[in-house]
Tab-separated table of C-alpha atoms in Angstrom:
chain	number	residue	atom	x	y	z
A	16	UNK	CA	-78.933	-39.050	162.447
A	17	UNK	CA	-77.092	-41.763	160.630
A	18	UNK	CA	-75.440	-41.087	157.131
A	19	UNK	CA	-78.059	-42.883	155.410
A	20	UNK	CA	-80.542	-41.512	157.395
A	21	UNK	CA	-79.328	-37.774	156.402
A	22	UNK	CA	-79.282	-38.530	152.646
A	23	UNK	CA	-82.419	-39.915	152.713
A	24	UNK	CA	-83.876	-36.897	154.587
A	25	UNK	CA	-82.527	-34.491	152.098
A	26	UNK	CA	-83.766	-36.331	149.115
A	27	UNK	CA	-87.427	-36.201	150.778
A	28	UNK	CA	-86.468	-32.321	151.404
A	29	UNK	CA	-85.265	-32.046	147.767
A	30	UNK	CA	-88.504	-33.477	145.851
A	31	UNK	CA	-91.054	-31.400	148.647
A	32	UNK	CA	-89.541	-28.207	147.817
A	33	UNK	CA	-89.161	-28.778	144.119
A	34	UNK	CA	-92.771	-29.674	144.123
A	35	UNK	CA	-94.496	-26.911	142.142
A	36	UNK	CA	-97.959	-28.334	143.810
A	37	UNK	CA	-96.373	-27.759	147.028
A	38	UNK	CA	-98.202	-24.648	147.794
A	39	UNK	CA	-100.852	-22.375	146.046
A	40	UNK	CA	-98.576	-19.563	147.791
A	41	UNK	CA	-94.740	-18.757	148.040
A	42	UNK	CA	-94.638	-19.232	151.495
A	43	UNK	CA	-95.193	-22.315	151.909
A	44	UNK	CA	-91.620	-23.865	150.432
A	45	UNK	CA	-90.066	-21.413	151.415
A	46	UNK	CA	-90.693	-21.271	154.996
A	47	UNK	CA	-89.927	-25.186	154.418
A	48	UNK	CA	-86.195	-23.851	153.029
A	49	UNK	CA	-85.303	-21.420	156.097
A	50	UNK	CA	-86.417	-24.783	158.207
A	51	UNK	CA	-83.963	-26.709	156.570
A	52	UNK	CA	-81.266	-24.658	156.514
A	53	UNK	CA	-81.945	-23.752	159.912
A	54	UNK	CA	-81.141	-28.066	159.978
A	55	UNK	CA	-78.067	-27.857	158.642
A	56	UNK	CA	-74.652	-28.490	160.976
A	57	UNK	CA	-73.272	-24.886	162.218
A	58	UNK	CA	-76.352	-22.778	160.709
A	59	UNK	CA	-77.185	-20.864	163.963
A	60	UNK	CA	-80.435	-19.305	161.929
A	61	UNK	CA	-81.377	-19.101	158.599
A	62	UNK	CA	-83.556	-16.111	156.236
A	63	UNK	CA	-85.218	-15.749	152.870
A	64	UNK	CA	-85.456	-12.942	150.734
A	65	UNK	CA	-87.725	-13.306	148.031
A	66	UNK	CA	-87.180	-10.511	145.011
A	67	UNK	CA	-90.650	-8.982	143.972
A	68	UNK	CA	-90.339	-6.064	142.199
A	69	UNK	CA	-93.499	-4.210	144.531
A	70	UNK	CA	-91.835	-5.970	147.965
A	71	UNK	CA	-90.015	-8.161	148.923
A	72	UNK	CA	-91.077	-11.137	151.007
A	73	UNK	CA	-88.920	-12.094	153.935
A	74	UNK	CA	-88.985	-15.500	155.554
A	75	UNK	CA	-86.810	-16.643	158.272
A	76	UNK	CA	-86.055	-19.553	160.800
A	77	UNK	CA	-84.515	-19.490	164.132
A	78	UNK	CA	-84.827	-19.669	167.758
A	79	UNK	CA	-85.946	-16.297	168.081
A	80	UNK	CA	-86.857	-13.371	165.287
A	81	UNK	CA	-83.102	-12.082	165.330
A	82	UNK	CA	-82.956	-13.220	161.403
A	83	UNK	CA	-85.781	-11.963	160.599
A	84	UNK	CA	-85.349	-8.950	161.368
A	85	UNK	CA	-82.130	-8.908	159.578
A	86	UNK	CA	-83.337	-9.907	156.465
A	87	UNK	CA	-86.181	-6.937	157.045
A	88	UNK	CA	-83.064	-4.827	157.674
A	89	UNK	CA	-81.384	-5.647	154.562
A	90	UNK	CA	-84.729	-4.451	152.918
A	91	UNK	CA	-85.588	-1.703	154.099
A	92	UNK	CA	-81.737	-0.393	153.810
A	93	UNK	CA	-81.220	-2.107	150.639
A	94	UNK	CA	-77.753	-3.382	151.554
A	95	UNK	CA	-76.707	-6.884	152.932
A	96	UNK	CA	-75.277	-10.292	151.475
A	97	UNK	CA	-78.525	-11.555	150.800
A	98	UNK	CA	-79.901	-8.359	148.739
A	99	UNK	CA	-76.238	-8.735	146.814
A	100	UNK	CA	-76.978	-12.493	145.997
A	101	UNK	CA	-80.314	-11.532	144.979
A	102	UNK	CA	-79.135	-8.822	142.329
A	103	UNK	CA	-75.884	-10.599	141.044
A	104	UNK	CA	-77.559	-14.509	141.336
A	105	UNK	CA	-73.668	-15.255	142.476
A	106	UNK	CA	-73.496	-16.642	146.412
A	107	UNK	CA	-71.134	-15.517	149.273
A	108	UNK	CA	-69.670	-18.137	151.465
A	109	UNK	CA	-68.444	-17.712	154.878
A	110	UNK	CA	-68.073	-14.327	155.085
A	111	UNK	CA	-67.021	-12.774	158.149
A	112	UNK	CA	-68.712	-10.014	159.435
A	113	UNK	CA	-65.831	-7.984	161.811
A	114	UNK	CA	-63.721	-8.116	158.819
A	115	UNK	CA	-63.325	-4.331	157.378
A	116	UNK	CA	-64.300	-5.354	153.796
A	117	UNK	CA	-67.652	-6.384	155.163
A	118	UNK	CA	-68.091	-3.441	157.485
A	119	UNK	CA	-67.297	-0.937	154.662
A	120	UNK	CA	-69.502	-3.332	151.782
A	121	UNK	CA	-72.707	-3.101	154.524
A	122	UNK	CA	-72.193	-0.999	157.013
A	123	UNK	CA	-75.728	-0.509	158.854
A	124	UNK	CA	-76.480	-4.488	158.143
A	125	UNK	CA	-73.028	-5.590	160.130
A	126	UNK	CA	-73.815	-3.883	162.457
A	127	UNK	CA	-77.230	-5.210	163.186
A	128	UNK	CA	-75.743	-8.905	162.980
A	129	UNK	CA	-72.704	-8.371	165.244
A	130	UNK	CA	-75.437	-6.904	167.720
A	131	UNK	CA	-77.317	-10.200	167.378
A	132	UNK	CA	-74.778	-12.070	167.762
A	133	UNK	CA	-73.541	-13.061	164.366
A	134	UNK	CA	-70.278	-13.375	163.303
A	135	UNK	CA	-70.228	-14.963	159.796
A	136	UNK	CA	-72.809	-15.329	157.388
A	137	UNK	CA	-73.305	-17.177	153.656
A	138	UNK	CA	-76.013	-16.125	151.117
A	139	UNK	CA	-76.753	-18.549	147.913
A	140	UNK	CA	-79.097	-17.331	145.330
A	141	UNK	CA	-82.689	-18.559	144.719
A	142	UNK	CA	-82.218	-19.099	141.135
A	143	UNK	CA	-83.405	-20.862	138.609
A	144	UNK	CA	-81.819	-21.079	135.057
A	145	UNK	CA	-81.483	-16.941	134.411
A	146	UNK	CA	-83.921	-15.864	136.665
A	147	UNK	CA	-82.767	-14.369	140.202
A	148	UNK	CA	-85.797	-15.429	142.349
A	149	UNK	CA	-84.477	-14.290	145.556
A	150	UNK	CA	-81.614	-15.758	148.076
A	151	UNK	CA	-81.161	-17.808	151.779
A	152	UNK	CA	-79.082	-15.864	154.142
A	153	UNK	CA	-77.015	-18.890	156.204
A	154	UNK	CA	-76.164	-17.017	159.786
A	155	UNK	CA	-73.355	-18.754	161.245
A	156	UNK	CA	-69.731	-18.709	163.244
A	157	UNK	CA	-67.073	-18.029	161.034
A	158	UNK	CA	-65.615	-21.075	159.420
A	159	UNK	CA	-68.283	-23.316	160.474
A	160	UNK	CA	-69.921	-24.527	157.445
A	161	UNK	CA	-68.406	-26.805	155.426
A	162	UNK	CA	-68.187	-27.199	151.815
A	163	UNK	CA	-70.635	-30.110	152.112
A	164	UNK	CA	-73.015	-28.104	154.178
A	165	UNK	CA	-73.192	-24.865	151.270
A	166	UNK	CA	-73.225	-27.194	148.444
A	167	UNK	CA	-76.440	-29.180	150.037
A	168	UNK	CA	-77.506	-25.160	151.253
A	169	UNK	CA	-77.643	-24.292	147.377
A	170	UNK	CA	-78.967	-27.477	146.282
A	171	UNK	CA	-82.163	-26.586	148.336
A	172	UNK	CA	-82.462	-23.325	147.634
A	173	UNK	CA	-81.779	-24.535	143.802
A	174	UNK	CA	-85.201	-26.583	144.424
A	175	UNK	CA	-87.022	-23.463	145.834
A	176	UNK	CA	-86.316	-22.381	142.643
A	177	UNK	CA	-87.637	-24.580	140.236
A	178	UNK	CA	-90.909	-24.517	142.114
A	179	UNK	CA	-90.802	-21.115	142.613
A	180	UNK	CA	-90.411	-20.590	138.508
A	181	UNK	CA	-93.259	-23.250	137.702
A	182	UNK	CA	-95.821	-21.268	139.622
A	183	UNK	CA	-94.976	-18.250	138.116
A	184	UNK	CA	-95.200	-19.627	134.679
A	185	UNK	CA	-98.391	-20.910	135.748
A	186	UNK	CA	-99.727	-18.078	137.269
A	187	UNK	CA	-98.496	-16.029	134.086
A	188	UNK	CA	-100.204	-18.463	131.259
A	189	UNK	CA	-103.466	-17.990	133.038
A	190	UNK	CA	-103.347	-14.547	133.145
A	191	UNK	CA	-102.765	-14.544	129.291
A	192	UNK	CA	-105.214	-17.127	128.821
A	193	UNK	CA	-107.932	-14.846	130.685
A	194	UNK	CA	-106.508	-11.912	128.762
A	195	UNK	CA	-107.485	-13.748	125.241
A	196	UNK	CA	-110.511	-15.044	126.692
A	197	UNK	CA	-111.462	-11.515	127.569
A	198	UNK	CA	-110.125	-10.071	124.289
A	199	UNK	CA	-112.356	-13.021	122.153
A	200	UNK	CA	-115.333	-11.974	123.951
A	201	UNK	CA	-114.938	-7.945	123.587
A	202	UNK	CA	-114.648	-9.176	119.167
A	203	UNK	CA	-117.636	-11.331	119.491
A	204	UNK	CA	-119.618	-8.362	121.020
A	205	UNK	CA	-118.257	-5.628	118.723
A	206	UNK	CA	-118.988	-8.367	115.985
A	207	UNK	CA	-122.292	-8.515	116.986
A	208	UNK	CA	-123.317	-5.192	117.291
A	209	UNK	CA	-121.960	-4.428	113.845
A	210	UNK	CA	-124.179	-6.677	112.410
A	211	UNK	CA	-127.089	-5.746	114.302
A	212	UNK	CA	-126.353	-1.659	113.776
A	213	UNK	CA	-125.780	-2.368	110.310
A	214	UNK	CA	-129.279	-4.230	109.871
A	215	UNK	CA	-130.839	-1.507	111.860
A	216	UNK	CA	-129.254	1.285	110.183
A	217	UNK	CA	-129.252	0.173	106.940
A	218	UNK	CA	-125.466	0.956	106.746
A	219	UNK	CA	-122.562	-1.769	105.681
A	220	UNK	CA	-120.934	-3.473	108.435
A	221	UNK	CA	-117.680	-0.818	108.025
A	222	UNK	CA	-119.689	2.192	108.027
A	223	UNK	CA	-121.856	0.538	111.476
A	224	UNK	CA	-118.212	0.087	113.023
A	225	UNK	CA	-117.334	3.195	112.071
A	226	UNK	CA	-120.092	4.942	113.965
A	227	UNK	CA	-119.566	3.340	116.888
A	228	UNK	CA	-116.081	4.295	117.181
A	229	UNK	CA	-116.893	7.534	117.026
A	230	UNK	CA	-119.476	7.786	118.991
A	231	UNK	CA	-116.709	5.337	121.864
A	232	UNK	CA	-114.018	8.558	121.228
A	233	UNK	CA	-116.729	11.274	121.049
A	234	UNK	CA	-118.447	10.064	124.486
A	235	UNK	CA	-115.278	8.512	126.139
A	236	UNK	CA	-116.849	5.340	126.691
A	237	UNK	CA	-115.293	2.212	125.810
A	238	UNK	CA	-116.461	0.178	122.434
A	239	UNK	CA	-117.247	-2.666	123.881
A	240	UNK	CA	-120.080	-0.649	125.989
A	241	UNK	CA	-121.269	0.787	123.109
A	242	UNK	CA	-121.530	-2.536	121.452
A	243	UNK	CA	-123.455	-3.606	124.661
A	244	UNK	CA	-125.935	-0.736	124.198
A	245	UNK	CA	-126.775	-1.614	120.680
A	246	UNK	CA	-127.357	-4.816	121.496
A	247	UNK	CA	-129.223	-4.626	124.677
A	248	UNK	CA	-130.932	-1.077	123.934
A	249	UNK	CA	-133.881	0.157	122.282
A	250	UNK	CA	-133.821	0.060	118.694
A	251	UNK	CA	-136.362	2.716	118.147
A	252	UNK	CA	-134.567	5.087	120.356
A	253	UNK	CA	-131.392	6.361	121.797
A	254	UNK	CA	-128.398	7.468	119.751
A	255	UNK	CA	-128.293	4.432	117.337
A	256	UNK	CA	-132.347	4.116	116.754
A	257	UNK	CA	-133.902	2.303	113.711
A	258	UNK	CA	-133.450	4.455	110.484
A	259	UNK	CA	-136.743	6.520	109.971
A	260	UNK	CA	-137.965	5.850	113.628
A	261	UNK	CA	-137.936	8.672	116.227
């Protein structure tokens, strides 16, 4: 692939994984990042780690499932240069896994690379702004990638990113938007049923509202249900019957 050809190719990879439309789902981008990296000159395989506070999602790319199940490794042990770029946000370039400083930093994790077959490995944060979103785990010989190849390694993840904090933005302002909606309509009810227990009762709209709350604590039911009854039950009958009726 020419020059030209390369920079165009990681513009096109740039915009797709920055697209917050790209995918209803995480996945989707970034099992499109792992791909990429996997791309990149000297990245033997590549693995995502996705921080999620109930678990963490692990995507990988290589020629067979040994980064995988490294990244699943540096999960379930909670140790590894990934899980330390995902906490700190800070990446780890070329690091060299025989070296003592790793061995003693992970122990179990080295030891599952050097068994694959891994000498070296660089992690750069999934970030965006101040939000740790999760990292890429670059697996590699050491002193293979260049400083070209990490900077264009974060600038993808770096797009993961911004997609990946869109849809959760998204995803969080419809949640509060049904949790108004659903908070308007419980007042509306309640609203309603004072007026209509008040009319019934012959009581002020306070002193309706304030016999359905106790009956709500007395019976353990929630207001809105007793709002619902009022409205929808008999008014001759029941616990909130017409004044004077049976």
């Amino acid at each position: 692939m020419s020059p030209a050809d390369r920079e165009e190719h990681l513009i096109a990879a740039l915009l797709e994984l920055a697209d917050p439309a790209g995918g209803r789902e995480a996945a989707g981008p970034v099992e499109r990042l792992a791909a990429y990296c996997l791309g990149l000159p000297g990245v033997q395989a590549g693995g995502v780690l996705l921080a999620d506070e109930r678990e963490p999602q692990v995507m990988a790319a290589d020629r067979d499932d040994a980064a995988e199940d490294l990244e699943r490794v540096q999960v379930e042990l909670d140790e590894g240069p990934c899980r330390d770029a995902c906490r700190t946000g800070v990446g780890l370039t070329d690091v060299p896994l025989r070296h003592p400083d790793a061995r003693a930093r992970w122990p179990h994790f080295t030891a599952h690379a050097l068994e694959k077959g891994y000498s070296a490995t660089t992690a750069l944060p999934v970030r965006y702004r101040d939000r740790r979103l999760g990292a890429v785990n670059l697996f590699h010989q050491h002193g293979a990638l260049s400083r070209r190849e990490v900077t264009v390694g974060q600038a993808l993840a770096d797009a993961v990113g911004i997609g990946l904090a869109y849809r959760q933005d998204l995803h969080g302002l419809r949640d509060r938007t049904g949790q108004l909606q659903t908070a308007l309509v419980s007042r509306v009810l309640i609203e309603q049923a004072k007026g209509v227990l008040a009319e019934r009762l012959g009581r002020t709209p306070d002193e309706a509202f304030a016999l359905m709350r106790r009956y709500a604590r007395a019976h353990q039911t929630k207001l809105t249900e007793v709002a619902r009854r009022i409205i929808t039950g008999p008014a001759d009958s029941g616990p909130f019957a017409r004044a004077g009726r049976g």
